[in-house]
PDB file of C-alpha atoms in Angstrom:
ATOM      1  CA  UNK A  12     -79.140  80.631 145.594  1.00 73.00           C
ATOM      2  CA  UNK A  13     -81.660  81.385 148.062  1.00 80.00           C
ATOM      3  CA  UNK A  14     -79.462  80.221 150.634  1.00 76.00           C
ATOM      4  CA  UNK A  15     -76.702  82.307 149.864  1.00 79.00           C
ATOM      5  CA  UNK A  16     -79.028  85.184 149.930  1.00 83.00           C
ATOM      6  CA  UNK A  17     -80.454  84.147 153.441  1.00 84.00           C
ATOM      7  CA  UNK A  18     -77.118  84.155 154.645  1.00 81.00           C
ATOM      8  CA  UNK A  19     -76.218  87.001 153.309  1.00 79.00           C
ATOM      9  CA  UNK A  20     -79.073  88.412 155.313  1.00 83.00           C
ATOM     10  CA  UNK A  21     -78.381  87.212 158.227  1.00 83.00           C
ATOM     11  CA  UNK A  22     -74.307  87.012 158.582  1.00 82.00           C
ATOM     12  CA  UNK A  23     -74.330  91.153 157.837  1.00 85.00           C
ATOM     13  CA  UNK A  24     -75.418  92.062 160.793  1.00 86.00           C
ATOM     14  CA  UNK A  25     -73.919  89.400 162.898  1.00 85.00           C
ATOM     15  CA  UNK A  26     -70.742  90.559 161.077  1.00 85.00           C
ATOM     16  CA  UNK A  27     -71.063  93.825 161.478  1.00 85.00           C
ATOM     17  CA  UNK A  28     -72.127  93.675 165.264  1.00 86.00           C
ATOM     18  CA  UNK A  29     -69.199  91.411 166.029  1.00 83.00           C
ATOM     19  CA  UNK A  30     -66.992  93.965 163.749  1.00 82.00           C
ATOM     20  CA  UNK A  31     -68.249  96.700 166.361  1.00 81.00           C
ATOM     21  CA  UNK A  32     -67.190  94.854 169.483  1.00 78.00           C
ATOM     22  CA  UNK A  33     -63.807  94.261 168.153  1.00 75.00           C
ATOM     23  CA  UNK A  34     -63.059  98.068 167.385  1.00 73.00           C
ATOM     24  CA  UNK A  35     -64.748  98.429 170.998  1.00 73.00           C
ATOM     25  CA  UNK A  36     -63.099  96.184 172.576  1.00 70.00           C
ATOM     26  CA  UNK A  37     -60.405  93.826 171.338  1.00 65.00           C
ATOM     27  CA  UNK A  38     -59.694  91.054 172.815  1.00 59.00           C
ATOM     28  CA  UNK A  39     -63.606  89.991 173.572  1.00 63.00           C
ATOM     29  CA  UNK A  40     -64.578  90.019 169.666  1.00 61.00           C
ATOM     30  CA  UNK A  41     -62.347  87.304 169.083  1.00 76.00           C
ATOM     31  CA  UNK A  42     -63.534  85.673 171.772  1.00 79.00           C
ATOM     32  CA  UNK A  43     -67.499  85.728 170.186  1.00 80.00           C
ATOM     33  CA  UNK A  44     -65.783  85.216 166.925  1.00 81.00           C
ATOM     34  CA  UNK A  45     -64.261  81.835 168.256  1.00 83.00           C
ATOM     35  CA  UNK A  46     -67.449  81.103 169.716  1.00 83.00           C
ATOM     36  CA  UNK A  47     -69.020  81.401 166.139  1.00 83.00           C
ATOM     37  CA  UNK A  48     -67.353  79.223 164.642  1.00 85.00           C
ATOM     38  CA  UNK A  49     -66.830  76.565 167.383  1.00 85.00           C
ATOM     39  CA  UNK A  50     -69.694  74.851 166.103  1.00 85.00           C
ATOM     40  CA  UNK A  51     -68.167  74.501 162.609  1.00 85.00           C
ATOM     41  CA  UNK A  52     -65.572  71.895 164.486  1.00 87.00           C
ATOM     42  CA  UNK A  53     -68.002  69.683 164.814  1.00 84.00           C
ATOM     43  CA  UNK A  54     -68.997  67.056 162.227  1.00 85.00           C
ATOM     44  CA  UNK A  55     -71.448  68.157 159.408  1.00 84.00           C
ATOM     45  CA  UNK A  56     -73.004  65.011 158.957  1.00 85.00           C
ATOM     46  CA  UNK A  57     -73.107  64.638 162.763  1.00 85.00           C
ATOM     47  CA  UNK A  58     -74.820  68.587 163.160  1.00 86.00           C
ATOM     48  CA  UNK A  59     -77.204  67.548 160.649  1.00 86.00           C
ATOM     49  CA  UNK A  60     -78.699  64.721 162.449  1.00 85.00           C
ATOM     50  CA  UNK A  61     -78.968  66.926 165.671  1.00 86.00           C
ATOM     51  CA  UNK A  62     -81.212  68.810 163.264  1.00 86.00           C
ATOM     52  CA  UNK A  63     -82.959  65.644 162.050  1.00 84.00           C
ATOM     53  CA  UNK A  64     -83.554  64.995 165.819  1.00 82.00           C
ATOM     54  CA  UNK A  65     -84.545  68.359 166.490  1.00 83.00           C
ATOM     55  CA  UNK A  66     -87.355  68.709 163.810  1.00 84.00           C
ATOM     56  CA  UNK A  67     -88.825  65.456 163.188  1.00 82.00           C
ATOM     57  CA  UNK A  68     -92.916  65.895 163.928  1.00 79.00           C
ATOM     58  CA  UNK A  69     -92.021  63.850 167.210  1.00 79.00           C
ATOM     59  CA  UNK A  70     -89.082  65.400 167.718  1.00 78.00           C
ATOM     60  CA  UNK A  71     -87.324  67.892 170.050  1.00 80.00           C
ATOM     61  CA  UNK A  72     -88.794  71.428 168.677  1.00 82.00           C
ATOM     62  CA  UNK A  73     -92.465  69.884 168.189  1.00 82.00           C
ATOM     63  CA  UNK A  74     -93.026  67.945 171.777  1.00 83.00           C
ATOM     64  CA  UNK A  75     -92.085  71.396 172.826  1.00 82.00           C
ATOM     65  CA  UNK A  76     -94.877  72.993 170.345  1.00 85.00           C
ATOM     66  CA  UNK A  77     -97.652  70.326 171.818  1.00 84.00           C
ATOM     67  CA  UNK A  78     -96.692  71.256 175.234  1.00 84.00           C
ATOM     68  CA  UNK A  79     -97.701  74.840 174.310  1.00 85.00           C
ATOM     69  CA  UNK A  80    -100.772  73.662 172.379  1.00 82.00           C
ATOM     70  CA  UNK A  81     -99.491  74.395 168.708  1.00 82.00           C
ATOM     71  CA  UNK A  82     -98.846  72.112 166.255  1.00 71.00           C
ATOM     72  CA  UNK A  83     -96.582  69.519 165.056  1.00 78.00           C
ATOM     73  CA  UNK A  84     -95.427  71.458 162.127  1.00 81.00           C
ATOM     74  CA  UNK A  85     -93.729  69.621 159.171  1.00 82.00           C
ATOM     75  CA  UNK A  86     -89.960  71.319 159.654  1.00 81.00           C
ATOM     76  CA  UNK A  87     -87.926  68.910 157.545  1.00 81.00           C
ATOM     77  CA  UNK A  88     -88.978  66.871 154.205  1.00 83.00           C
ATOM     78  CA  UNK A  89     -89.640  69.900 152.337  1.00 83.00           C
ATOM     79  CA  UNK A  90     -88.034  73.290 151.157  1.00 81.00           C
ATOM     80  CA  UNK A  91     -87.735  75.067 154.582  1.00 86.00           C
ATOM     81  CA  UNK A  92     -85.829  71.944 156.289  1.00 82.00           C
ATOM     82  CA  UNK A  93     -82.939  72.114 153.179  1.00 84.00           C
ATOM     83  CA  UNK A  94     -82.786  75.930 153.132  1.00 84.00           C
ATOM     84  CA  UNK A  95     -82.254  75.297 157.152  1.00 87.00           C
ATOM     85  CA  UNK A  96     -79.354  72.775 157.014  1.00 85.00           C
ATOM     86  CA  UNK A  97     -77.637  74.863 154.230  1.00 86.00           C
ATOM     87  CA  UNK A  98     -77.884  78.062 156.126  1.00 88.00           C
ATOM     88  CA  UNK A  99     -76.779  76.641 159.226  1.00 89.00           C
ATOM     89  CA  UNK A 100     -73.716  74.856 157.292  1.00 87.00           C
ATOM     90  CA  UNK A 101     -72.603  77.984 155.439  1.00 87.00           C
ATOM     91  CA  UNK A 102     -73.919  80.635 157.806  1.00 87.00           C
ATOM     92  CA  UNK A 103     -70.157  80.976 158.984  1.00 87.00           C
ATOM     93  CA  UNK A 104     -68.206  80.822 155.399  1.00 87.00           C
ATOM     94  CA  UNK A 105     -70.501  84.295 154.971  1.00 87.00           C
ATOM     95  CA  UNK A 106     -69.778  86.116 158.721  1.00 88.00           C
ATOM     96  CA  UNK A 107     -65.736  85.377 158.464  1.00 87.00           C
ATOM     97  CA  UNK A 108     -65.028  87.259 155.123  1.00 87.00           C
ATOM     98  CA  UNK A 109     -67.462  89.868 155.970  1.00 89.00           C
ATOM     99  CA  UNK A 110     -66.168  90.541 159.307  1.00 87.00           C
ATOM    100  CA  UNK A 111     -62.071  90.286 158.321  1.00 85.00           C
ATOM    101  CA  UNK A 112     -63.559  93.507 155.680  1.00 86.00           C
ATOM    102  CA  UNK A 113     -65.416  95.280 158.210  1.00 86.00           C
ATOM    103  CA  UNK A 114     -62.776  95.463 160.837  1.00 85.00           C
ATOM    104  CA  UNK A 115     -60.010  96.535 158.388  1.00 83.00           C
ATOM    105  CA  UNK A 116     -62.734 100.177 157.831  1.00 82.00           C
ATOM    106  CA  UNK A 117     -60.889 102.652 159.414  1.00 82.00           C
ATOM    107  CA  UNK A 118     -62.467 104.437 161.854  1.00 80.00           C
ATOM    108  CA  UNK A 119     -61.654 107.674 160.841  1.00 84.00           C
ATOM    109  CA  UNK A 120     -63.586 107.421 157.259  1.00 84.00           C
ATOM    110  CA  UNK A 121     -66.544 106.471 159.805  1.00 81.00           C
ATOM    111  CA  UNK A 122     -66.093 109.548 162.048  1.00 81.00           C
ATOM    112  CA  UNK A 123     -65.083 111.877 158.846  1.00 85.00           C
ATOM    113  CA  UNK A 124     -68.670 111.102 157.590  1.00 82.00           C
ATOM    114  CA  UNK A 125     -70.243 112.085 160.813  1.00 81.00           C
ATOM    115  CA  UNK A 126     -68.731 114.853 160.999  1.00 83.00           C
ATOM    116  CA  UNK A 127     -69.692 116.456 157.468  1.00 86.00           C
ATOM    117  CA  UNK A 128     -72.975 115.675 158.954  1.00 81.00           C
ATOM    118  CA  UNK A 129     -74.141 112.049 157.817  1.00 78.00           C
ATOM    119  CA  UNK A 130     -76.421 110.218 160.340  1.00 82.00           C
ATOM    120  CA  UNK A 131     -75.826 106.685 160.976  1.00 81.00           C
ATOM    121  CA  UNK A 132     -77.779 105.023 158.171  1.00 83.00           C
ATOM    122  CA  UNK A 133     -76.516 107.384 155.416  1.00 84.00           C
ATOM    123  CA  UNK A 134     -72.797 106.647 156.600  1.00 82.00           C
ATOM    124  CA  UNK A 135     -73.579 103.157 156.754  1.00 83.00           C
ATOM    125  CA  UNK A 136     -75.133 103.149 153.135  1.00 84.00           C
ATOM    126  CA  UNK A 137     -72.365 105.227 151.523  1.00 84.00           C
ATOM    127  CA  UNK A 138     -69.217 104.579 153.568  1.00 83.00           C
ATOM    128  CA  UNK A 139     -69.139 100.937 155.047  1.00 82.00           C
ATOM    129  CA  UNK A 140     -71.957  99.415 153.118  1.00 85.00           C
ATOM    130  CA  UNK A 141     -69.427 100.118 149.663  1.00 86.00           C
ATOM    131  CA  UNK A 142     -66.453  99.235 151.726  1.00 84.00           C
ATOM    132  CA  UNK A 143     -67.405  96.125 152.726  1.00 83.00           C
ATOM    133  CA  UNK A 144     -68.393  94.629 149.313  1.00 85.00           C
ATOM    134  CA  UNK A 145     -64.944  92.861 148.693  1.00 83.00           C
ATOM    135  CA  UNK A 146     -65.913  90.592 151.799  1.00 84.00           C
ATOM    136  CA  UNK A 147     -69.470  90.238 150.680  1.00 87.00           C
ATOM    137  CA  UNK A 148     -68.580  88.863 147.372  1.00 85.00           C
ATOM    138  CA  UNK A 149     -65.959  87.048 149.186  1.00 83.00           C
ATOM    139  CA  UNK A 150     -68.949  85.163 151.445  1.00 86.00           C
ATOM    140  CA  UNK A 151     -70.818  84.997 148.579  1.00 85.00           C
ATOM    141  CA  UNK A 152     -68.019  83.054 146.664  1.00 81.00           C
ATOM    142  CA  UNK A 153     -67.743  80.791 150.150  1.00 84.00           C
ATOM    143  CA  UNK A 154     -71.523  79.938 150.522  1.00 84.00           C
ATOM    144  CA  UNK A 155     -73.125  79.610 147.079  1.00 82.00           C
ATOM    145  CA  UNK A 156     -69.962  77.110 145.658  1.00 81.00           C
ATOM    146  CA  UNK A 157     -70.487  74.563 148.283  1.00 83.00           C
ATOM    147  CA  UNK A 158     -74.334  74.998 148.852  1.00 81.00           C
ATOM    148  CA  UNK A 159     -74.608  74.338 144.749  1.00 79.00           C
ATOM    149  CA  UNK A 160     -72.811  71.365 145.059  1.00 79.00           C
ATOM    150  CA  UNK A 161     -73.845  69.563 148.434  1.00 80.00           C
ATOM    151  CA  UNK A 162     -75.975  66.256 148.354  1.00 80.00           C
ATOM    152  CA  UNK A 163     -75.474  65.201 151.601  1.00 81.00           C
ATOM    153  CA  UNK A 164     -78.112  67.614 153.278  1.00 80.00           C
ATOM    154  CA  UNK A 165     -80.988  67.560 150.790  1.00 79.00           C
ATOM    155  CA  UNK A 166     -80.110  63.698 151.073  1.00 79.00           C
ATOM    156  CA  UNK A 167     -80.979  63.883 155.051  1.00 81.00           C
ATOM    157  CA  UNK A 168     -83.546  66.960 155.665  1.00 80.00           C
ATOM    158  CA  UNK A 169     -85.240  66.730 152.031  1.00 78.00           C
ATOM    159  CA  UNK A 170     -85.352  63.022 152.751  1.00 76.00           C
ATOM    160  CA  UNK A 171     -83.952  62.316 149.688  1.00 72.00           C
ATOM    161  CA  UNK A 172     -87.405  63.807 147.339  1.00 75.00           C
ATOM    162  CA  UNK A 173     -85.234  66.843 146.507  1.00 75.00           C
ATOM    163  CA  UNK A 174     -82.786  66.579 143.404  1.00 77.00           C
ATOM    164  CA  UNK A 175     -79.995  68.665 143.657  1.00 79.00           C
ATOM    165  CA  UNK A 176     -77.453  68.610 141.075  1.00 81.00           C
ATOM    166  CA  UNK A 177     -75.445  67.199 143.565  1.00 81.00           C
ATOM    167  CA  UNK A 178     -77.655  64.567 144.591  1.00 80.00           C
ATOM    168  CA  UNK A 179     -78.491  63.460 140.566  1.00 82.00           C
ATOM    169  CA  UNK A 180     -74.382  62.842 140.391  1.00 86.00           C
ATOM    170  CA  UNK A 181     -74.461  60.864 143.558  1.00 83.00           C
ATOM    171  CA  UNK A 182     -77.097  59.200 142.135  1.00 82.00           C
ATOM    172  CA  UNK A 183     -75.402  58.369 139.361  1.00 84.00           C
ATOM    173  CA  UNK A 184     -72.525  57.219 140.279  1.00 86.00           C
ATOM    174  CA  UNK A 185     -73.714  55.126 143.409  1.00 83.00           C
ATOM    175  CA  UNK A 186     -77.045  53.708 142.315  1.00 83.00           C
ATOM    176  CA  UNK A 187     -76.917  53.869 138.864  1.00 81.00           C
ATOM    177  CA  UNK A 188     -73.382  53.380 137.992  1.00 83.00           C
ATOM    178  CA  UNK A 189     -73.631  54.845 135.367  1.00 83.00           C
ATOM    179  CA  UNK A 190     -69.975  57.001 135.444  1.00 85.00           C
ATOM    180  CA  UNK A 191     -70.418  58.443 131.809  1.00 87.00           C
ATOM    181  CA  UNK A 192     -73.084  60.508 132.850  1.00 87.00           C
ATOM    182  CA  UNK A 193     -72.431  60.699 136.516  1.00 86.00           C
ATOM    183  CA  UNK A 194     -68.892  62.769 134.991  1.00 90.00           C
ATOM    184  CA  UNK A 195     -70.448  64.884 132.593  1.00 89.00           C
ATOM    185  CA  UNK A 196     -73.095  66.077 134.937  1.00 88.00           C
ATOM    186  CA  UNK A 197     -69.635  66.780 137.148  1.00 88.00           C
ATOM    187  CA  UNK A 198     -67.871  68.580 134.240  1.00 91.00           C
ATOM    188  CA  UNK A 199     -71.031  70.775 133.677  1.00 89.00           C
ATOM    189  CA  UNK A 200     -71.054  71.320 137.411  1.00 86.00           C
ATOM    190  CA  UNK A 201     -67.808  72.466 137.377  1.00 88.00           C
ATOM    191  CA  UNK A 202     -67.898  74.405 134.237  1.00 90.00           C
ATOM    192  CA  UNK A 203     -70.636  76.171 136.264  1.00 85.00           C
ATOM    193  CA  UNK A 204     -68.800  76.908 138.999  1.00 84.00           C
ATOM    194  CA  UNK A 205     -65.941  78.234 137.415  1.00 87.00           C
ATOM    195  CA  UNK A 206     -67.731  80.706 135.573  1.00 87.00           C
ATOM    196  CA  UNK A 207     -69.385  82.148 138.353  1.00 81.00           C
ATOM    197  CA  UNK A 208     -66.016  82.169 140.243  1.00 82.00           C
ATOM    198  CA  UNK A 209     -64.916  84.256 136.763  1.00 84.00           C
ATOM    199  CA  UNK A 210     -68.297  86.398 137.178  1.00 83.00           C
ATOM    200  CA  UNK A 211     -67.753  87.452 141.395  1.00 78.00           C
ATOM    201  CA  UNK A 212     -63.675  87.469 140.748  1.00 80.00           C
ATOM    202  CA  UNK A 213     -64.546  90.414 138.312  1.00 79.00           C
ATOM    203  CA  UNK A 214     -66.643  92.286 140.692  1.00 74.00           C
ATOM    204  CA  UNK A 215     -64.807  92.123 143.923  1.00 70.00           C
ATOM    205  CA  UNK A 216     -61.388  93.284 141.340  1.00 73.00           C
ATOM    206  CA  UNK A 217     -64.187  95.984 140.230  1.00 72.00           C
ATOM    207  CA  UNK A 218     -64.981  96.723 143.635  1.00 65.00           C
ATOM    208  CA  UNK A 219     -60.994  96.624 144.687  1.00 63.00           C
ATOM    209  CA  UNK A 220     -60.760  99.307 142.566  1.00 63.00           C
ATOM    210  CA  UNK A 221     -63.226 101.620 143.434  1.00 54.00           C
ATOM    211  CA  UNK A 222     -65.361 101.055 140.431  1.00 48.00           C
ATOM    212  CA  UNK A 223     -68.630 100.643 142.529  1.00 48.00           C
ATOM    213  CA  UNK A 224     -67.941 103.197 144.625  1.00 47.00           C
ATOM    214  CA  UNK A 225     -67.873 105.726 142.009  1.00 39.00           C
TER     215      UNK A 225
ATOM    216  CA  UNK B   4     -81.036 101.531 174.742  1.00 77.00           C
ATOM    217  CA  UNK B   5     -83.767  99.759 172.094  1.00 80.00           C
ATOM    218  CA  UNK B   6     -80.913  99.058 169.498  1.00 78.00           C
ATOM    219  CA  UNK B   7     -78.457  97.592 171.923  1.00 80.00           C
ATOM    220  CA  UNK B   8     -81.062  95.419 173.116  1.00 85.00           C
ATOM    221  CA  UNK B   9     -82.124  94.345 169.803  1.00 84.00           C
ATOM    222  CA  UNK B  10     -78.671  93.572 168.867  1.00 83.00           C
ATOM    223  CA  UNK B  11     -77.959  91.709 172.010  1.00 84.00           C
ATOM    224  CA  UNK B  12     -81.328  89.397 170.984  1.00 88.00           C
ATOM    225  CA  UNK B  13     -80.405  89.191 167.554  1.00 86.00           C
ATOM    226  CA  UNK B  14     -76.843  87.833 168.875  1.00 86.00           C
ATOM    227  CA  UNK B  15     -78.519  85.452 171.048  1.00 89.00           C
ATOM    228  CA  UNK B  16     -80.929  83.864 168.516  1.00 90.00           C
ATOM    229  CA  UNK B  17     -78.010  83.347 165.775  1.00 88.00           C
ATOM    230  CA  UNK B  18     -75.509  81.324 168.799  1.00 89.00           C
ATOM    231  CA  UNK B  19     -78.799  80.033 169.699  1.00 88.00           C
ATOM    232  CA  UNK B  20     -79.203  78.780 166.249  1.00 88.00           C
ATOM    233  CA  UNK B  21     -75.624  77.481 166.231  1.00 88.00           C
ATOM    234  CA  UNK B  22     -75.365  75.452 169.088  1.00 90.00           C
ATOM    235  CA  UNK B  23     -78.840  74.219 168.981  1.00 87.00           C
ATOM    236  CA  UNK B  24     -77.625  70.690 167.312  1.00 86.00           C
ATOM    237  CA  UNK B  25     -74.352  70.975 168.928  1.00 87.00           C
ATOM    238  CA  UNK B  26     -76.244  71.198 172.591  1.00 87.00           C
ATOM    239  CA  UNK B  27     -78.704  68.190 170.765  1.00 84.00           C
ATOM    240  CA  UNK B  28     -75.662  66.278 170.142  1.00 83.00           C
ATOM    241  CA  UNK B  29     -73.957  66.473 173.970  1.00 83.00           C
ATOM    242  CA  UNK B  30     -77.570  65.517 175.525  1.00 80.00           C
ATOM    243  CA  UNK B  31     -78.340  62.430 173.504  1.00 74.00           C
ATOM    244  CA  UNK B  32     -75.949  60.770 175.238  1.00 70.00           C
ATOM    245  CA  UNK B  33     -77.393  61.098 178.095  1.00 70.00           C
ATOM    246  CA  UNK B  34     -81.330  60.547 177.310  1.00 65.00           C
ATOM    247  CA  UNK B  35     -82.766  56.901 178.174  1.00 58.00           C
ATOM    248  CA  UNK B  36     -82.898  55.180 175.064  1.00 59.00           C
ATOM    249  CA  UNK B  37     -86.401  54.745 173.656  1.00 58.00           C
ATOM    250  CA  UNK B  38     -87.982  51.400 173.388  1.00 57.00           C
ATOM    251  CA  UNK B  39     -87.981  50.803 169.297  1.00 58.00           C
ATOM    252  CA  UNK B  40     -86.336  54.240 168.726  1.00 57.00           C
ATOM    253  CA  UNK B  41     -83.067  53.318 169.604  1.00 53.00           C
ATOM    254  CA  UNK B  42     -82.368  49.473 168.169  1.00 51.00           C
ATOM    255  CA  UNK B  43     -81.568  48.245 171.450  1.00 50.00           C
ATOM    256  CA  UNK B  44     -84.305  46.443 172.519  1.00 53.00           C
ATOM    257  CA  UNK B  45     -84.927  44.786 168.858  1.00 53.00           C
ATOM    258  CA  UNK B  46     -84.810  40.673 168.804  1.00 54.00           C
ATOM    259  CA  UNK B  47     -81.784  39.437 167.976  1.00 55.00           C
TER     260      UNK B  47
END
């Protein structure tokens, strides 16, 4: 959850900047778009241990830090080194959707609120802000199924103290063997994944509609 | 002038961010391996 939320935060405005430069200028957005998600070719597993080798307390980040007299900080093994490798995983499943919304805005509705006198922030808050909530719930949808399901990086960067629900399944099916339970944790899992699917499928049709605009 | 700037910065932490592991994983290869880090100098 609080992963979704921190990419939420942060994929906005990298969507929306990147959403600017393609109604600037067209062909060079795609160009930073392919750039974003170039990384996302790569292996996860493999990215995660460049992160593993990045912020271990002798690693990459924290020789750096001793060079400059701070430190070595304790980056993974705890809360901040998960909510890391899950915001760097997902970080692009939130910019894609939001950006595909925010380039569709016609520019027109944009200029036709400047022009009955909005400033900037006010026609962001009431014209693209509402009309880009189909692609927010869409990101939303994208980051917070996978992120509630992973094991792999809580596994690696929580080294393995952190029980996901993910992780208890794994657990169950590869240590304990114990498939009864290791399924019915899955079927709950899923249960609770469809529902919230029902729950965000409701609001983006409500916000398809115009219902949170009114 | 200040928002372009800090737009331009913000873009450069977040592909900063990005390829951080990806630039980890092209330079490895190339680092001397570490005595005990690495496995290759362990006995056989």
């Amino acid at each position: 959850m609080i992963s979704t939320v921190v990419c939420l935060l942060i994929g906005y405005p990298a969507a929306y900047i990147l959403a600017k430069r393609s109604r600037a200028r067209r062909g060079q957005s795609n160009f930073w778009l392919f750039l974003f998600i170039m990384p996302m070719w790569m292996n996860a597993l493999l990215r995660t241990y460049a992160w593993l080798a990045l912020l271990e307390p002798m690693g990459i980040v924290n020789t750096f830090l001793g060079y400059l007299g701070i430190g070595p900080f304790q980056f993974i093994y705890n809360d901040f080194g998960i909510g890391l490798g899950m915001v760097y995983n997902y970080l692009p499943f939130m910019v894609l959707p939001i950006h595909s919304v925010l380039v569709k805005i016609s520019p027109s509705l944009i200029e036709a609120a400047e022009d009955l006198g909005a400033d900037s922030t006010r026609t962001f808050l009431r014209v693209t802000f509402p009309l880009s909530l189909p692609g927010i719930l869409s990101g939303i949808n994208m980051v917070f199924m996978p992120a509630m399901t992973t094991f792999l990086i809580p596994d690696l960067l929580g080294g393995g103290r952190y029980l996901l629900i993910g992780n208890a399944i794994e657990r169950q099916f590869m240590v304990s063997r114990d498939m009864t339970t290791g399924s019915a944790l899955s079927i709950l899992l899923m249960i609770f994944v469809l529902a919230s699917m029902r729950i965000l499928t409701k609001y983006e049709q409500e916000s398809s509609e115009g219902g949170l605009l009114a | 002038m200040i928002a372009r700037l800090g737009k331009n910065i913000y873009m450069i932490l977040i592909f900063l961010f990005l390829y951080a592991p990806v630039a980890v994983l092209i330079v490895f290869p190339l680092i001397k391996p570490v005595p005990g880090r690495s496995g290759v100098d362990l006995p056989p």
